[in-house]
């Protein structure tokens, strides 16, 4: 298991390119199962999550080729049984369910376990598929789905106690594109990654309107064809490096972004006193403000403040003068990072799903352990200005969703080394 050795106190300056979105790539790769024709998908980040998805597509019978960021998939002859030993490694594998049901009217996918950020139910996914005619059985930890009478479009409301479901919306959309009639998803997730999936499906010949809003209309078609598609930039990767710029800049430039996907993060960093500018439409420039101050954040479904940026903001607020209050409404248990940061001297109190952070002068290095993808990225951010040299173990959590994070930070002047153990 690799670890990172990070020497704090080095100012970050320079420019890096933001990679394609992991969370857009995963459902788009799965959606390639909906046609037997050749599909080319560009700007797929080389991270373990996308590589797991490619392995699952291969195990389902698809032909998969990858050369750097470009993936070619031909799913001419596929079967509906997703392999447990691969699916259990990544919860997002659940998004092969929709395309398998949509094309084969069958799917067998293991029920994803929970994970460290909290319970990860799929009741809304199953509700959506059942509403358009799927029969669902649970047996031996597997979800068995058939649709003997085919799939018929309907209006479906997809919202749980914590708001809409991103992958649940994706699964229903992918099952509905070949269904008879029209499906309307009310209370759909409006994330840019859902819109990107809809754009990809439309490039394959689907008829989807309204993606990116909470009401999506899918008119079923007979067949889908191949296409050549480029995935949107990763807004959470960009947000993570924006926080790095606020914590340890100098001046950090992030190229190939979609600033319009980051409005809430840009506004929050400005409210906290930092400088964020947009250059030439797709470059975000961040530098620390002269008088940074604490802020209050509540995570919400898009376009609200993203839960995937919550841990990174805790790392910033740990050394921001004043009090910051962070309320997590999507995954209430998503505060693993606080206990590790307190080992570095952060001052935070957690009650229920709200963290209160009192900024300290400086954190100090300590051996810390990565736990989940975004919590681990937050520990790396905290280490950038901590006094001394921090060791972050289990960085495979970070490699799941950040393409070459050590190399990108080195390019900005950070002293970070990957040690293979
Ligand atoms: C996606 O997960 C993202 N993952 C997550 O990013 C992100 O945190 C999350 O959306 C919220 O934005 C991918 O896109 C691969 P949800 P998803 O279904 O779709 C509850 C990262 O760090 N819920 O939108 O699995 C659920 O428990 C990852 O990149 C149900 O109750 O999340 C949660 O409280 C982490 N029943 C809320 O809804 C269901 O059937 C939102 O979950 C489904 C979800």
Coordinates of C-alpha atoms and ligand atoms in Angstrom, one line a residue:
X1 CA 0.0 0.0 0.0
X2 CA 1.5 3.4 -1.1
X3 CA 1.8 6.3 1.3
X4 CA 2.5 10.0 0.7
X5 CA 5.2 11.9 2.5
X6 CA 4.3 15.7 2.5
X7 CA 6.6 18.4 3.7
X8 CA 4.5 21.4 4.8
X9 CA 5.3 25.1 4.1
X10 CA 6.0 25.2 0.4
X11 CA 4.0 27.8 -1.5
X12 CA 2.0 26.6 -4.5
X13 CA 2.4 28.4 -7.8
X14 CA 1.8 27.5 -11.4
X15 CA -0.9 25.9 -13.6
X16 CA -2.2 22.3 -14.0
X17 CA -4.8 20.7 -16.3
X18 CA -8.0 19.3 -14.7
X19 CA -8.9 15.8 -15.8
X20 CA -12.2 14.4 -17.1
X21 CA -14.9 13.8 -14.5
X22 CA -14.8 10.4 -12.6
X23 CA -18.4 10.8 -11.6
X24 CA -19.5 11.5 -15.2
X25 CA -17.3 8.8 -16.7
X26 CA -18.7 5.9 -14.5
X27 CA -22.3 6.0 -15.7
X28 CA -21.3 7.0 -19.2
X29 CA -19.0 3.9 -19.4
X30 CA -21.9 1.8 -18.2
X31 CA -24.3 3.3 -20.7
X32 CA -22.1 2.0 -23.5
X33 CA -23.8 -1.4 -22.7
X34 CA -26.9 -0.1 -24.4
X35 CA -25.6 -0.6 -27.9
X36 CA -23.7 -3.3 -29.7
X37 CA -22.0 -0.7 -31.8
X38 CA -18.6 0.9 -31.2
X39 CA -18.5 3.7 -28.7
X40 CA -15.5 6.1 -28.2
X41 CA -15.3 8.0 -24.9
X42 CA -12.6 10.6 -24.4
X43 CA -11.1 12.2 -21.4
X44 CA -11.8 9.3 -19.1
X45 CA -9.5 9.8 -16.1
X46 CA -7.0 7.0 -15.3
X47 CA -8.2 6.3 -11.8
X48 CA -9.0 3.0 -10.1
X49 CA -12.7 3.6 -10.1
X50 CA -12.9 3.9 -13.9
X51 CA -10.5 1.0 -14.3
X52 CA -12.8 -1.1 -12.1
X53 CA -15.8 -0.1 -14.3
X54 CA -13.9 -1.2 -17.5
X55 CA -13.1 -4.5 -15.8
X56 CA -16.8 -5.0 -15.0
X57 CA -17.8 -4.2 -18.6
X58 CA -15.3 -6.7 -19.8
X59 CA -16.6 -9.3 -17.5
X60 CA -20.1 -8.7 -18.8
X61 CA -18.8 -9.6 -22.3
X62 CA -18.0 -6.2 -23.8
X63 CA -14.8 -5.6 -25.7
X64 CA -12.9 -2.8 -24.0
X65 CA -9.8 -0.9 -25.2
X66 CA -8.1 2.0 -23.4
X67 CA -5.3 4.3 -24.6
X68 CA -4.5 7.1 -22.1
X69 CA -7.8 9.0 -21.7
X70 CA -9.7 7.4 -24.7
X71 CA -11.8 4.3 -24.1
X72 CA -13.3 2.2 -26.9
X73 CA -16.2 -0.1 -26.0
X74 CA -18.1 -2.6 -28.2
X75 CA -20.8 -4.4 -26.2
X76 CA -22.0 -6.6 -29.0
X77 CA -22.6 -9.8 -27.0
X78 CA -23.2 -9.2 -23.3
X79 CA -24.8 -11.2 -20.4
X80 CA -26.6 -9.8 -17.4
X81 CA -24.6 -11.1 -14.5
X82 CA -22.2 -8.5 -13.0
X83 CA -19.3 -10.3 -11.2
X84 CA -19.6 -10.0 -7.4
X85 CA -15.8 -9.9 -6.8
X86 CA -15.6 -6.7 -9.0
X87 CA -18.9 -5.1 -8.0
X88 CA -18.1 -5.3 -4.3
X89 CA -15.0 -3.1 -4.8
X90 CA -16.9 -0.1 -6.0
X91 CA -20.4 1.0 -5.0
X92 CA -20.9 2.9 -8.2
X93 CA -20.9 -0.4 -10.1
X94 CA -24.6 -0.3 -9.3
X95 CA -25.0 1.9 -12.4
X96 CA -24.6 -1.1 -14.7
X97 CA -28.1 -2.2 -13.5
X98 CA -30.0 0.4 -15.6
X99 CA -28.4 -0.4 -19.0
X100 CA -28.6 -4.2 -18.4
X101 CA -32.3 -3.9 -17.7
X102 CA -32.8 -1.5 -20.5
X103 CA -31.1 -3.6 -23.2
X104 CA -31.4 -7.2 -21.9
X105 CA -34.5 -6.9 -19.6
X106 CA -32.4 -8.7 -17.1
X107 CA -29.7 -7.9 -14.5
X108 CA -28.0 -9.6 -11.6
X109 CA -25.9 -7.2 -9.5
X110 CA -24.7 -7.7 -5.9
X111 CA -26.3 -5.4 -3.4
X112 CA -23.6 -2.8 -2.6
X113 CA -22.5 -2.7 1.0
X114 CA -22.3 0.5 3.0
X115 CA -19.1 2.5 3.0
X116 CA -17.2 4.7 5.3
X117 CA -19.2 7.8 4.5
X118 CA -22.4 6.1 5.6
X119 CA -25.2 3.8 4.6
X120 CA -25.6 3.6 0.8
X121 CA -29.1 2.3 0.1
X122 CA -30.4 1.6 -3.4
X123 CA -34.2 1.6 -2.6
X124 CA -34.8 4.5 -4.9
X125 CA -32.9 2.8 -7.8
X126 CA -35.1 -0.2 -7.4
X127 CA -38.3 1.8 -7.0
X128 CA -37.6 3.6 -10.3
X129 CA -37.0 0.4 -12.2
X130 CA -40.0 -1.3 -10.7
X131 CA -42.2 1.6 -11.7
X132 CA -41.5 1.1 -15.4
X133 CA -42.1 -2.7 -15.2
X134 CA -39.1 -4.4 -13.8
X135 CA -39.6 -7.4 -11.4
X136 CA -37.1 -7.3 -8.5
X137 CA -36.0 -10.2 -6.3
X138 CA -33.3 -10.1 -3.6
X139 CA -31.5 -13.4 -3.0
X140 CA -28.1 -14.2 -1.5
X141 CA -27.0 -10.5 -1.4
X142 CA -27.8 -10.1 -5.1
X143 CA -30.4 -8.1 -6.8
X144 CA -32.1 -10.1 -9.5
X145 CA -34.1 -8.1 -12.0
X146 CA -36.3 -9.3 -14.9
X147 CA -38.8 -7.5 -17.1
X148 CA -40.7 -10.3 -18.8
X149 CA -43.4 -7.9 -20.1
X150 CA -40.8 -5.4 -21.2
X151 CA -40.5 -1.8 -19.9
X152 CA -43.2 0.8 -20.1
X153 CA -42.6 4.5 -19.6
X154 CA -44.3 6.2 -16.5
X155 CA -43.9 9.3 -14.3
X156 CA -41.6 8.4 -11.4
X157 CA -40.8 10.6 -8.4
X158 CA -37.2 9.8 -7.2
X159 CA -36.5 11.6 -3.9
X160 CA -35.5 10.1 -0.6
X161 CA -35.1 11.6 2.9
X162 CA -31.7 13.1 1.9
X163 CA -32.9 14.5 -1.4
X164 CA -32.6 13.2 -5.0
X165 CA -30.3 10.3 -6.0
X166 CA -27.6 10.9 -8.7
X167 CA -26.9 7.3 -9.7
X168 CA -30.6 6.4 -9.1
X169 CA -31.5 9.0 -11.7
X170 CA -28.9 7.7 -14.0
X171 CA -30.1 4.1 -13.7
X172 CA -33.7 5.0 -14.4
X173 CA -32.7 7.2 -17.4
X174 CA -30.6 4.3 -18.8
X175 CA -33.4 1.8 -18.4
X176 CA -36.0 4.1 -19.9
X177 CA -34.2 5.1 -23.1
X178 CA -35.3 1.8 -24.9
X179 CA -38.6 1.4 -23.0
X180 CA -42.0 1.7 -24.7
X181 CA -43.5 5.2 -24.3
X182 CA -42.3 8.1 -22.3
X183 CA -40.8 8.2 -18.8
X184 CA -40.8 11.4 -16.7
X185 CA -38.5 11.5 -13.7
X186 CA -39.7 14.1 -11.1
X187 CA -37.3 15.2 -8.4
X188 CA -34.4 14.0 -10.6
X189 CA -30.8 14.8 -9.6
X190 CA -29.7 17.9 -11.5
X191 CA -25.9 17.3 -11.2
X192 CA -23.8 18.2 -14.2
X193 CA -22.7 14.5 -14.4
X194 CA -26.4 13.5 -14.9
X195 CA -26.7 16.1 -17.7
X196 CA -23.4 14.7 -19.2
X197 CA -24.9 11.2 -19.2
X198 CA -28.1 12.4 -20.9
X199 CA -25.9 14.2 -23.6
X200 CA -24.0 11.0 -24.2
X201 CA -27.3 9.0 -24.5
X202 CA -28.7 11.6 -26.9
X203 CA -25.5 11.3 -29.0
X204 CA -26.3 7.5 -29.2
X205 CA -29.8 8.4 -30.5
X206 CA -31.8 8.6 -27.3
X207 CA -34.5 11.3 -26.9
X208 CA -34.0 12.9 -23.5
X209 CA -35.0 16.4 -22.5
X210 CA -34.6 18.4 -19.2
X211 CA -31.4 16.7 -17.9
X212 CA -29.7 19.2 -15.5
X213 CA -33.1 20.1 -14.1
X214 CA -35.2 18.2 -11.6
X215 CA -37.6 17.0 -14.3
X216 CA -36.2 14.8 -17.0
X217 CA -38.3 13.4 -19.9
X218 CA -37.2 10.3 -21.7
X219 CA -39.0 9.2 -24.9
X220 CA -38.2 5.5 -25.6
X221 CA -36.6 4.6 -28.9
X222 CA -36.1 1.3 -30.7
X223 CA -32.4 1.2 -30.7
X224 CA -29.2 3.1 -29.9
X225 CA -26.1 3.5 -32.0
X226 CA -22.4 4.1 -31.4
X227 CA -21.0 7.6 -30.9
X228 CA -17.8 9.5 -30.1
X229 CA -18.1 11.6 -26.9
X230 CA -15.9 13.7 -24.6
X231 CA -16.6 13.7 -20.8
X232 CA -16.9 17.0 -18.9
X233 CA -14.1 18.2 -16.6
X234 CA -14.1 16.9 -13.0
X235 CA -15.6 19.7 -10.9
X236 CA -14.6 18.1 -7.6
X237 CA -11.0 17.6 -8.6
X238 CA -11.0 21.3 -9.7
X239 CA -12.6 22.3 -6.4
X240 CA -10.0 20.3 -4.5
X241 CA -7.1 22.2 -6.1
X242 CA -9.0 25.5 -5.6
X243 CA -8.9 24.8 -1.9
X244 CA -5.2 23.9 -2.2
X245 CA -4.7 27.4 -3.7
X246 CA -6.5 29.0 -0.9
X247 CA -4.6 27.0 1.8
X248 CA -1.1 27.2 0.3
X249 CA -1.0 29.6 -2.7
X250 CA 0.9 31.7 -4.2
X251 CA -1.3 31.6 -7.2
X252 CA -2.7 28.4 -8.6
X253 CA -4.2 28.2 -12.1
X254 CA -6.5 25.3 -13.1
X255 CA -7.0 24.8 -16.8
X256 CA -9.7 23.0 -18.7
X257 CA -12.5 23.5 -16.1
X258 CA -16.1 24.4 -16.3
X259 CA -16.5 27.3 -13.8
X260 CA -20.2 27.2 -14.3
X261 CA -20.3 23.8 -12.6
X262 CA -18.5 25.3 -9.6
X263 CA -20.5 28.4 -8.7
X264 CA -21.3 27.4 -5.1
X265 CA -17.6 26.5 -4.4
X266 CA -16.4 29.8 -6.0
X267 CA -18.9 31.8 -4.0
X268 CA -18.0 30.0 -0.7
X269 CA -14.2 30.6 -1.2
X270 CA -14.8 34.3 -2.0
X271 CA -17.1 34.6 1.1
X272 CA -14.2 33.1 3.1
X273 CA -12.1 36.0 1.9
X274 CA -10.0 34.3 -0.8
X275 CA -9.4 35.5 -4.4
X276 CA -11.0 33.5 -7.3
X277 CA -10.9 34.7 -10.8
X278 CA -11.9 33.2 -14.2
X279 CA -9.6 33.6 -17.2
X280 CA -10.4 32.8 -20.8
X281 CA -13.7 31.1 -19.8
X282 CA -12.1 27.8 -18.6
X283 CA -9.2 28.7 -16.3
X284 CA -9.8 29.3 -12.6
X285 CA -7.1 31.3 -10.7
X286 CA -7.0 31.0 -6.9
X287 CA -4.9 32.8 -4.4
X288 CA -5.3 33.2 -0.6
X289 CA -7.0 36.4 0.6
X290 CA -5.2 38.8 3.0
X291 CA -8.0 38.5 5.6
X292 CA -9.5 35.0 5.4
X293 CA -12.5 34.4 7.6
X294 CA -14.6 31.4 8.7
X295 CA -17.8 30.6 6.8
X296 CA -21.0 28.6 7.3
X297 CA -21.7 25.7 4.8
X298 CA -24.7 23.4 4.3
X299 CA -24.2 20.6 1.8
X300 CA -27.1 20.3 -0.7
X301 CA -28.0 18.7 -4.0
X302 CA -26.7 20.6 -7.0
X303 CA -26.5 23.5 -7.5
X304 CA -26.0 23.8 -3.7
X305 CA -22.7 23.3 -2.0
X306 CA -21.5 19.7 -3.0
X307 CA -21.0 17.1 -0.3
X308 CA -17.9 15.9 -2.2
X309 CA -16.2 19.2 -1.3
X310 CA -17.1 19.2 2.4
X311 CA -14.0 17.5 3.7
X312 CA -11.7 19.8 1.7
X313 CA -13.4 22.9 3.2
X314 CA -12.8 21.5 6.7
X315 CA -9.1 21.3 5.9
X316 CA -9.2 25.0 4.9
X317 CA -11.2 26.1 7.9
X318 CA -8.9 24.2 10.3
X319 CA -6.4 27.1 9.9
X320 CA -8.8 30.0 9.0
X321 CA -9.2 32.6 11.8
X322 CA -12.7 32.4 13.4
X323 CA -15.4 29.9 13.6
X324 CA -16.8 27.8 10.7
X325 CA -20.0 25.7 10.8
X326 CA -20.4 22.8 8.3
X327 CA -23.7 21.0 8.1
X328 CA -23.7 17.8 6.1
X329 CA -27.2 16.9 4.9
X330 CA -26.5 14.3 2.2
X331 CA -24.3 11.8 4.0
X332 CA -24.6 12.8 7.7
X333 CA -21.8 10.5 8.8
X334 CA -19.3 12.0 6.4
X335 CA -16.9 13.4 8.9
X336 CA -14.1 10.8 9.1
X337 CA -11.6 13.4 8.2
X338 CA -12.1 15.4 11.4
X339 CA -10.7 12.7 13.7
X340 CA -7.5 12.5 11.6
X341 CA -7.2 16.3 11.4
X342 CA -7.5 16.6 15.1
X343 CA -4.3 14.5 15.3
X344 CA -2.7 17.3 13.4
X345 CA -4.0 19.9 15.9
X346 CA -7.3 20.9 14.3
X347 CA -10.0 22.2 16.8
X348 CA -13.4 20.8 15.8
X349 CA -16.5 19.7 17.5
X350 CA -19.1 17.5 16.0
X351 CA -22.7 17.3 17.1
X352 CA -25.2 15.3 15.1
X353 CA -24.3 16.1 11.4
X354 CA -22.8 19.5 12.0
X355 CA -19.1 20.3 12.6
X356 CA -18.0 23.5 14.3
X357 CA -14.4 24.3 13.5
X358 CA -12.3 26.9 15.3
X359 CA -9.3 28.0 13.2
X360 CA -5.9 27.4 14.8
X361 CA -2.6 29.2 13.8
X362 CA -1.0 26.2 12.2
X363 CA -1.5 22.4 12.1
X364 CA 1.4 20.2 12.9
X365 CA 2.5 17.1 11.0
X366 CA 1.4 13.7 12.2
X367 CA 1.0 10.2 10.7
X368 CA -2.6 10.1 9.4
X369 CA -4.6 7.4 7.6
X370 CA -6.7 7.9 4.5
X371 CA -10.3 6.6 4.9
X372 CA -12.5 7.6 2.0
X373 CA -11.7 9.4 -1.3
X374 CA -12.5 13.0 -0.3
X375 CA -11.4 12.7 3.4
X376 CA -8.0 11.5 2.2
X377 CA -7.7 14.5 -0.2
X378 CA -8.5 16.7 2.7
X379 CA -5.7 15.3 4.7
X380 CA -3.3 16.0 1.8
X381 CA -4.5 19.6 1.7
X382 CA -4.1 20.0 5.5
X383 CA -0.5 18.6 5.2
X384 CA 0.5 21.3 2.6
X385 CA 0.8 24.0 5.3
X386 CA 1.3 21.8 8.5
X387 CA 4.5 22.3 10.4
X388 CA 6.8 19.4 9.6
X389 CA 6.4 16.3 7.4
X390 CA 3.1 14.5 7.3
X391 CA 2.7 10.8 6.3
X392 CA -0.6 9.8 4.8
X393 CA -1.1 6.1 4.5
X394 CA -3.6 4.0 2.5
X395 CA -3.5 6.5 -0.5
X396 CA -5.3 3.9 -2.6
X397 CA -8.4 5.7 -1.4
X398 CA -7.1 8.9 -3.2
X399 CA -6.1 7.0 -6.3
X400 CA -9.7 6.0 -6.7
X401 CA -10.7 9.4 -7.9
X402 CA -7.7 11.8 -8.3
X403 CA -5.6 11.3 -11.4
X404 CA -1.9 11.5 -10.5
X405 CA -2.6 13.9 -7.5
X406 CA 1.1 13.7 -6.3
X407 CA 2.4 14.7 -9.8
X408 CA -0.1 17.5 -10.1
X409 CA 0.8 18.9 -6.7
X410 CA 4.6 18.5 -7.4
X411 CA 4.0 20.5 -10.6
X412 CA 2.6 23.3 -8.4
X413 CA 5.7 23.2 -6.1
X414 CA 4.4 21.0 -3.3
X415 CA 7.0 18.7 -1.6
X416 CA 5.0 15.4 -1.9
X417 CA 6.5 12.0 -2.5
X418 CA 4.7 8.7 -3.1
X419 CA 6.4 5.8 -1.3
X420 CA 5.5 2.4 -2.5
X421 CA 5.2 0.0 0.5
Ligands
LIG1 C1 -23.0 10.2 -6.3 O1 -23.2 9.0 -5.4 C2 -21.5 10.4 -6.3 N1 -20.9 9.2 -6.8 C3 -21.0 10.7 -4.9 O2 -19.6 11.0 -5.0 C4 -21.8 11.9 -4.4 O3 -21.3 12.2 -3.0 C5 -23.3 11.7 -4.4 O4 -23.7 11.3 -5.7 C6 -24.1 12.9 -3.9 O5 -23.8 14.0 -4.8 C7 -20.9 9.0 -8.1 O6 -21.4 9.8 -8.9 C8 -20.1 7.8 -8.6 P1 -27.0 9.6 -4.2 P2 -24.7 8.3 -5.3 O7 -27.7 8.4 -4.6 O8 -25.4 8.5 -6.6 C9 -29.6 8.5 -0.4 C10 -17.3 10.8 -4.6 O9 -16.7 11.2 -3.6 N2 -30.1 7.4 -1.2 O10 -27.1 10.9 -4.9 O11 -24.5 7.0 -4.8 C11 -28.1 8.3 -0.1 O12 -27.9 7.5 1.1 C12 -18.7 10.1 -4.4 O13 -17.0 11.0 -5.7 C13 -31.2 6.7 -0.8 O14 -31.7 7.0 0.3 O15 -25.4 9.2 -4.2 C14 -27.6 9.8 0.2 O16 -28.0 10.1 1.5 C15 -19.0 9.8 -2.9 N3 -31.7 5.7 -1.5 C16 -28.5 10.6 -0.8 O17 -29.6 9.8 -1.1 C17 -31.2 5.4 -2.7 O18 -31.7 4.5 -3.4 C18 -27.7 11.0 -2.1 O19 -27.2 9.8 -2.6 C19 -30.1 6.2 -3.2 C20 -29.6 7.2 -2.4

